[in-house]
Amino acid sequence: MPQKPKNPYKRPDAFTKAAKAQGYPARSVFKLEEIDRRVRLLRPGQRVLDLGAAPGSWSMYAAQRIGAAGKLLAVDLSPITAAFGPQATVVQGDALSLTNEALAQFAPYDVVLSDMAPATSGSKIADQARSYELFMRAVAVAEALLAPGGAFVGKIFMSEDFVKARDALRNLCEEVRSIRPEGTRANSVEIFLVGLRRKAAGKAG
Ligand SMILES: C[S@@+](CC[C@H](N)C(=O)[O-])C[C@H]1O[C@@H](n2cnc3c(N)ncnc32)[C@H](O)[C@@H]1O
């Protein structure tokens, strides 16, 4: 009898095991760690907004990097049970419908992160469209709440809309890099767009 194909998300791989061993709820922490290492993203005292923060690995990592003098707002549709320390506040809600004011608790932010991803629907096209919508919402939030000179990291599923997404971020930031961290699963369609040095107001374009 043919073997049932294995679901790669069901098997704890080396990254998952290492994340758990270090006290993080998810392997995604290594993606942010690599991006941080490559672009020098996070520093003590920064104000950080983390969109799509559950179960909490990115926020745990960011809270450690910004330290007690920093501020972190972690937002997700799902409840977050991980503890990030006194510098963090958690909001449960939909980033697509929460107002910018509701997300502005520690604005202006030095860093806006979005690891938001849609629950997969079985339709590749629908998932790509939803991922693009989430990415563009994160860029719009950054446009409203990111300080000049600040940085943005956003996840997007590869699709024909990638160029539009990259151009939107180029409009906002002086430099834009595409990063596919080593911790990304081999079969994953996701990529991270990193915007560095948010342009001063009036310099868009
Ligand atoms: C890949 S997980 C994030 C993992 C997280 N960065 C970590 O390290 O633990 C994607 C998250 O995006 C969230 N999400 C998807 N759509 C959202 C929305 N409209 N508003 C807020 N969060 C959303 C999901 O609930 C899910 O928790």
Coordinates of C-alpha atoms and ligand atoms in Angstrom, one line a residue:
M1 CA 0.0 0.0 0.0
P2 CA 1.4 3.5 -0.8
Q3 CA 2.5 5.5 2.2
K4 CA 0.2 8.4 3.2
P5 CA 2.1 11.6 2.4
K6 CA 3.5 13.1 5.6
N7 CA 2.3 16.5 6.7
P8 CA 5.5 18.6 7.2
Y9 CA 3.6 20.8 9.7
K10 CA 2.8 17.8 12.0
R11 CA 6.5 16.8 12.4
P12 CA 8.6 18.7 14.8
D13 CA 11.8 19.5 12.9
A14 CA 15.1 20.7 14.1
F15 CA 14.0 24.4 14.1
T16 CA 10.8 23.5 16.1
K17 CA 12.8 21.5 18.6
A18 CA 15.4 24.2 19.0
A19 CA 12.7 26.9 19.5
K20 CA 11.0 24.9 22.2
A21 CA 14.3 24.2 23.9
Q22 CA 14.9 27.9 24.1
G23 CA 11.5 28.6 25.5
Y24 CA 9.8 30.0 22.4
P25 CA 6.3 28.7 21.4
A26 CA 7.1 28.6 17.6
R27 CA 10.0 28.0 15.2
S28 CA 9.2 31.4 13.5
V29 CA 11.5 33.0 16.1
F30 CA 14.5 32.0 14.0
K31 CA 13.2 34.0 11.0
L32 CA 13.0 37.2 13.0
E33 CA 16.4 36.4 14.6
E34 CA 18.0 36.0 11.1
I35 CA 16.4 39.2 9.8
D36 CA 17.5 41.1 12.9
R37 CA 21.0 39.8 12.5
R38 CA 21.1 40.7 8.8
V39 CA 19.6 44.2 9.0
R40 CA 20.3 45.2 12.6
L41 CA 16.6 45.7 13.3
L42 CA 16.1 45.7 17.1
R43 CA 17.9 47.7 19.8
P44 CA 17.3 48.4 23.5
G45 CA 14.7 51.1 24.2
Q46 CA 12.8 50.8 20.9
R47 CA 9.0 50.9 20.5
V48 CA 7.7 47.9 18.5
L49 CA 4.4 47.0 17.0
D50 CA 4.0 43.2 16.3
L51 CA 1.0 42.4 14.0
G52 CA 0.0 38.7 13.9
A53 CA 1.9 38.0 17.1
A54 CA 0.3 34.7 18.3
P55 CA 1.5 32.4 19.7
G56 CA 4.2 34.9 20.6
S57 CA 7.7 33.9 19.5
W58 CA 8.5 37.2 17.6
S59 CA 7.1 39.3 20.5
M60 CA 9.2 37.3 23.0
Y61 CA 12.3 37.8 21.0
A62 CA 11.5 41.5 20.4
A63 CA 10.7 42.1 24.0
Q64 CA 14.1 40.7 25.0
R65 CA 15.9 42.8 22.4
I66 CA 14.3 46.1 23.3
G67 CA 14.6 45.4 27.1
A68 CA 12.8 47.1 30.0
A69 CA 13.2 50.6 28.4
G70 CA 11.3 49.6 25.3
K71 CA 7.6 49.3 24.5
L72 CA 5.9 46.5 22.6
L73 CA 2.3 46.2 21.4
A74 CA 1.4 42.6 20.3
V75 CA -1.8 42.1 18.2
D76 CA -3.5 39.0 17.0
L77 CA -6.9 37.6 16.2
S78 CA -6.1 34.7 18.6
P79 CA -5.5 35.0 22.3
I80 CA -1.9 35.2 23.4
T81 CA -0.9 33.4 26.5
A82 CA 2.9 33.9 26.3
A83 CA 4.4 36.4 28.7
F84 CA 6.5 39.2 27.3
G85 CA 7.3 41.3 30.3
P86 CA 6.0 44.6 31.7
Q87 CA 7.1 46.6 28.6
A88 CA 4.4 44.7 26.5
T89 CA 0.7 45.1 26.0
V90 CA -1.4 42.5 24.1
V91 CA -4.5 43.4 22.0
Q92 CA -6.7 40.6 20.7
G93 CA -8.4 41.8 17.5
D94 CA -8.4 41.9 13.7
A95 CA -5.7 44.2 12.3
L96 CA -7.9 44.7 9.2
S97 CA -10.6 46.3 11.3
L98 CA -8.8 47.8 14.3
T99 CA -8.3 51.5 13.8
N100 CA -4.9 53.0 13.6
E101 CA -5.7 54.8 16.9
A102 CA -6.3 51.5 18.6
L103 CA -2.8 50.4 17.4
A104 CA -1.1 53.7 18.3
Q105 CA -0.6 52.9 22.0
F106 CA 3.2 53.3 21.8
A107 CA 3.4 55.2 18.5
P108 CA 5.5 56.5 16.9
Y109 CA 7.0 53.1 16.5
D110 CA 10.7 52.4 15.7
V111 CA 9.8 49.0 14.2
V112 CA 6.6 47.6 12.7
L113 CA 6.5 43.8 12.3
S114 CA 3.9 41.8 10.5
D115 CA 4.1 38.0 10.4
M116 CA 0.3 37.9 9.7
A117 CA -0.8 35.0 7.6
P118 CA -4.3 33.8 6.6
A119 CA -5.7 30.5 7.8
T120 CA -5.1 28.4 4.7
S121 CA -8.4 27.9 2.8
G122 CA -7.3 25.2 0.3
S123 CA -7.4 27.8 -2.5
K124 CA -3.9 29.0 -3.4
I125 CA -5.3 32.1 -5.2
A126 CA -7.5 33.0 -2.2
D127 CA -4.7 32.6 0.3
Q128 CA -2.4 34.7 -1.8
A129 CA -5.0 37.5 -2.1
R130 CA -5.6 37.4 1.7
S131 CA -1.9 37.5 2.4
Y132 CA -1.5 40.5 0.1
E133 CA -4.4 42.2 1.9
L134 CA -2.8 41.6 5.3
F135 CA 0.6 42.8 4.0
M136 CA -0.9 46.0 2.6
R137 CA -2.8 46.7 5.8
A138 CA 0.5 46.3 7.7
V139 CA 2.1 48.8 5.3
A140 CA -0.8 51.2 5.8
V141 CA -0.4 50.9 9.6
A142 CA 3.3 51.7 9.2
E143 CA 2.5 54.7 7.0
A144 CA 0.4 56.0 9.9
L145 CA 2.4 55.0 12.9
L146 CA 6.1 54.3 12.0
A147 CA 8.6 57.0 12.9
P148 CA 10.9 58.6 10.2
G149 CA 14.0 56.4 10.1
G150 CA 12.0 53.4 11.4
A151 CA 12.0 49.9 10.0
F152 CA 9.3 47.5 8.7
V153 CA 9.2 43.7 8.3
G154 CA 6.2 42.1 6.6
K155 CA 5.4 38.6 5.5
I156 CA 3.7 38.0 2.1
F157 CA 2.9 34.9 0.1
M158 CA 4.6 35.0 -3.3
S159 CA 2.1 35.9 -6.0
E160 CA 1.7 38.3 -9.0
D161 CA 0.9 41.0 -6.4
F162 CA 4.4 40.8 -5.0
V163 CA 5.7 43.7 -7.1
K164 CA 2.8 45.9 -6.0
A165 CA 3.5 45.1 -2.4
R166 CA 7.3 45.8 -2.8
D167 CA 6.5 49.1 -4.6
A168 CA 4.2 50.2 -1.7
L169 CA 7.0 49.6 0.7
R170 CA 9.5 51.3 -1.6
N171 CA 7.2 54.3 -1.5
L172 CA 7.5 54.4 2.3
C173 CA 11.2 53.4 3.0
E174 CA 14.6 54.4 1.6
E175 CA 15.7 50.8 1.1
V176 CA 13.7 47.6 0.6
R177 CA 15.1 44.0 0.8
S178 CA 13.4 40.7 0.2
I179 CA 14.5 38.1 2.7
R180 CA 13.7 34.4 2.8
P181 CA 15.2 33.3 6.1
E182 CA 16.9 29.8 6.5
G183 CA 14.2 28.8 9.0
T184 CA 11.5 29.0 6.2
R185 CA 10.1 25.6 5.4
A186 CA 11.3 24.4 2.0
N187 CA 7.8 24.1 0.6
S188 CA 6.7 27.5 1.9
V189 CA 5.6 30.3 -0.5
E190 CA 6.3 33.0 2.1
I191 CA 8.9 35.8 1.8
F192 CA 9.6 38.8 4.0
L193 CA 9.9 42.3 2.7
V194 CA 12.0 44.5 4.9
G195 CA 11.8 48.3 4.7
L196 CA 14.7 50.3 6.2
R197 CA 14.8 54.0 7.1
R198 CA 11.2 55.1 6.7
K199 CA 11.2 58.3 4.6
A200 CA 10.5 61.6 6.3
A201 CA 6.9 62.9 5.8
G202 CA 6.4 64.4 2.4
K203 CA 9.3 62.4 0.9
A204 CA 7.2 59.5 -0.3
G205 CA 7.6 58.4 -3.9
Ligands
LIG1 C1 2.6 32.7 11.4 S1 1.5 33.2 12.7 C2 2.5 34.4 13.6 C3 3.6 33.7 14.4 C4 4.2 34.7 15.3 N1 5.0 35.7 14.6 C5 5.1 34.0 16.3 O1 6.3 34.2 16.2 O2 4.6 33.4 17.2 C6 0.4 34.2 11.8 C7 -0.6 34.9 12.8 O3 -1.3 35.9 12.0 C8 -2.6 36.1 12.7 N2 -3.5 36.8 11.9 C9 -4.0 36.5 10.6 N3 -4.9 37.4 10.2 C10 -4.9 38.4 11.2 C11 -5.6 39.6 11.3 N4 -6.5 40.0 10.3 N5 -5.4 40.4 12.4 C12 -4.5 39.9 13.4 N6 -3.8 38.8 13.3 C13 -4.0 38.0 12.2 C14 -3.0 34.6 12.9 O4 -4.0 34.6 13.9 C15 -1.7 34.0 13.4 O5 -1.6 33.9 14.8

